[in-house]
Amino acid sequence: KHKDNNFFLSTAATDDKVLREELTIDRIARNHCYTVLEARRMGKETRLIKLQNPWGRNEFRGKYMRNPGLLDDDTARVLGANKLDPATLIMDFDSEFMTNFNTITCTFASPTSHSAGS
């Protein structure tokens, strides 16, 4: 549980040739950071990742976003797939995440690194 220990994971689809945030063909924002909320396996072969867009909206329409019925009941329940907020997305790690994202960052937020009102 990285969030319980003040560790936060984020990911980005970076591209030095793109000067601003723009959407890829898969509707992922280039040069924009997403928060990694959870990663888990479904069965023996399928690896899933749940992300959140801090912009508060999600335009990605991968196979599990278009058809949440592809998730088994336990995975859908654990990932909260039936009640996703507009900023959250679930994707197949191998076929969707790895083709869209090229950076993962782990950040430690020390209780003394920030204070209320800063």
CSV table of C-alpha atoms in Angstrom, one decimal:
chain,number,residue,atom,x,y,z
A,1,LYS,CA,0.0,0.0,0.0
A,2,HIS,CA,2.2,2.8,-1.3
A,3,LYS,CA,-0.3,5.6,-0.3
A,4,ASP,CA,-0.3,4.4,3.3
A,5,ASN,CA,3.4,5.0,3.5
A,6,ASN,CA,3.5,8.4,1.9
A,7,PHE,CA,4.6,7.0,-1.5
A,8,PHE,CA,2.8,8.2,-4.6
A,9,LEU,CA,3.2,6.7,-8.1
A,10,SER,CA,2.6,8.8,-11.2
A,11,THR,CA,3.0,8.1,-14.9
A,12,ALA,CA,3.2,10.2,-18.0
A,13,ALA,CA,3.2,9.9,-21.8
A,14,THR,CA,6.1,12.2,-22.6
A,15,ASP,CA,7.1,13.3,-26.0
A,16,ASP,CA,9.9,15.9,-26.5
A,17,LYS,CA,8.6,16.7,-30.0
A,18,VAL,CA,5.3,17.9,-28.6
A,19,LEU,CA,5.5,21.3,-27.0
A,20,ARG,CA,2.1,21.2,-25.2
A,21,GLU,CA,-0.3,18.7,-23.8
A,22,GLU,CA,-2.2,17.1,-26.7
A,23,LEU,CA,-4.2,13.9,-27.0
A,24,THR,CA,-2.8,10.8,-28.6
A,25,ILE,CA,-4.9,8.6,-30.9
A,26,ASP,CA,-6.0,6.7,-27.8
A,27,ARG,CA,-7.1,9.9,-26.1
A,28,ILE,CA,-4.2,10.0,-23.6
A,29,ALA,CA,-2.8,13.5,-22.9
A,30,ARG,CA,0.9,13.8,-24.0
A,31,ASN,CA,3.3,15.5,-21.6
A,32,HIS,CA,0.7,15.2,-18.8
A,33,CYS,CA,0.9,13.3,-15.5
A,34,TYR,CA,-1.6,10.7,-14.3
A,35,THR,CA,-1.8,9.3,-10.8
A,36,VAL,CA,-1.4,5.5,-10.5
A,37,LEU,CA,-4.2,4.3,-8.2
A,38,GLU,CA,-3.9,0.6,-8.4
A,39,ALA,CA,-2.5,-2.3,-10.3
A,40,ARG,CA,-3.7,-5.9,-10.1
A,41,ARG,CA,-4.0,-9.2,-12.0
A,42,MET,CA,-7.2,-10.6,-13.4
A,43,GLY,CA,-6.7,-14.3,-13.8
A,44,LYS,CA,-3.3,-15.6,-14.7
A,45,GLU,CA,-2.5,-13.6,-17.8
A,46,THR,CA,-4.2,-10.2,-17.6
A,47,ARG,CA,-2.6,-7.3,-15.8
A,48,LEU,CA,-4.6,-4.1,-15.2
A,49,ILE,CA,-3.8,-0.6,-14.0
A,50,LYS,CA,-6.1,2.0,-12.7
A,51,LEU,CA,-5.1,5.7,-13.2
A,52,GLN,CA,-6.6,9.1,-12.4
A,53,ASN,CA,-6.3,12.2,-14.5
A,54,PRO,CA,-5.8,15.2,-12.2
A,55,TRP,CA,-7.6,17.4,-14.7
A,56,GLY,CA,-10.8,15.7,-13.5
A,57,ARG,CA,-11.8,14.1,-16.8
A,58,ASN,CA,-10.9,11.1,-18.8
A,59,GLU,CA,-11.2,10.8,-22.6
A,60,PHE,CA,-9.5,7.4,-22.8
A,61,ARG,CA,-11.8,4.7,-24.2
A,62,GLY,CA,-9.9,1.4,-23.9
A,63,LYS,CA,-11.4,-2.0,-24.0
A,64,TYR,CA,-12.3,-2.1,-20.3
A,65,MET,CA,-13.7,1.5,-20.4
A,66,ARG,CA,-15.9,0.7,-23.3
A,67,ASN,CA,-17.0,-2.7,-22.0
A,68,PRO,CA,-16.6,-3.1,-18.2
A,69,GLY,CA,-18.3,-6.5,-18.6
A,70,LEU,CA,-14.9,-7.9,-19.7
A,71,LEU,CA,-13.8,-7.6,-16.1
A,72,ASP,CA,-14.5,-10.6,-13.8
A,73,ASP,CA,-16.8,-9.7,-10.9
A,74,ASP,CA,-14.1,-9.7,-8.2
A,75,THR,CA,-11.8,-7.5,-10.2
A,76,ALA,CA,-14.6,-5.1,-11.1
A,77,ARG,CA,-15.6,-4.9,-7.5
A,78,VAL,CA,-12.1,-4.3,-6.2
A,79,LEU,CA,-11.3,-1.7,-8.9
A,80,GLY,CA,-14.7,0.0,-8.5
A,81,ALA,CA,-15.3,-0.3,-12.2
A,82,ASN,CA,-19.1,0.0,-11.9
A,83,LYS,CA,-18.8,3.4,-10.2
A,84,LEU,CA,-15.8,5.2,-11.8
A,85,ASP,CA,-15.6,8.9,-11.5
A,86,PRO,CA,-15.0,10.8,-14.8
A,87,ALA,CA,-11.3,11.2,-14.0
A,88,THR,CA,-10.5,7.5,-13.6
A,89,LEU,CA,-9.5,5.0,-16.2
A,90,ILE,CA,-8.8,1.3,-16.2
A,91,MET,CA,-6.5,-0.2,-18.8
A,92,ASP,CA,-4.8,-3.4,-19.8
A,93,PHE,CA,-1.2,-3.0,-18.6
A,94,ASP,CA,0.5,-4.8,-21.5
A,95,SER,CA,-1.5,-3.8,-24.5
A,96,GLU,CA,-2.8,-0.3,-23.5
A,97,PHE,CA,-0.6,1.2,-20.7
A,98,MET,CA,2.8,0.1,-22.2
A,99,THR,CA,1.9,1.5,-25.6
A,100,ASN,CA,0.7,4.9,-24.3
A,101,PHE,CA,3.0,5.6,-21.3
A,102,ASN,CA,6.8,5.8,-21.1
A,103,THR,CA,7.5,7.2,-17.6
A,104,ILE,CA,6.7,6.0,-14.0
A,105,THR,CA,7.7,8.1,-11.0
A,106,CYS,CA,7.7,7.1,-7.4
A,107,THR,CA,7.6,10.1,-5.0
A,108,PHE,CA,8.0,10.1,-1.2
A,109,ALA,CA,6.0,12.8,0.5
A,110,SER,CA,7.6,13.3,3.9
A,111,PRO,CA,5.3,14.8,6.6
A,112,THR,CA,7.9,17.6,7.0
A,113,SER,CA,8.2,18.3,3.2
A,114,HIS,CA,5.1,20.3,3.2
A,115,SER,CA,2.9,22.1,5.7
A,116,ALA,CA,-0.7,23.3,5.7
A,117,GLY,CA,-1.0,26.7,4.1
A,118,SER,CA,2.1,26.4,1.9
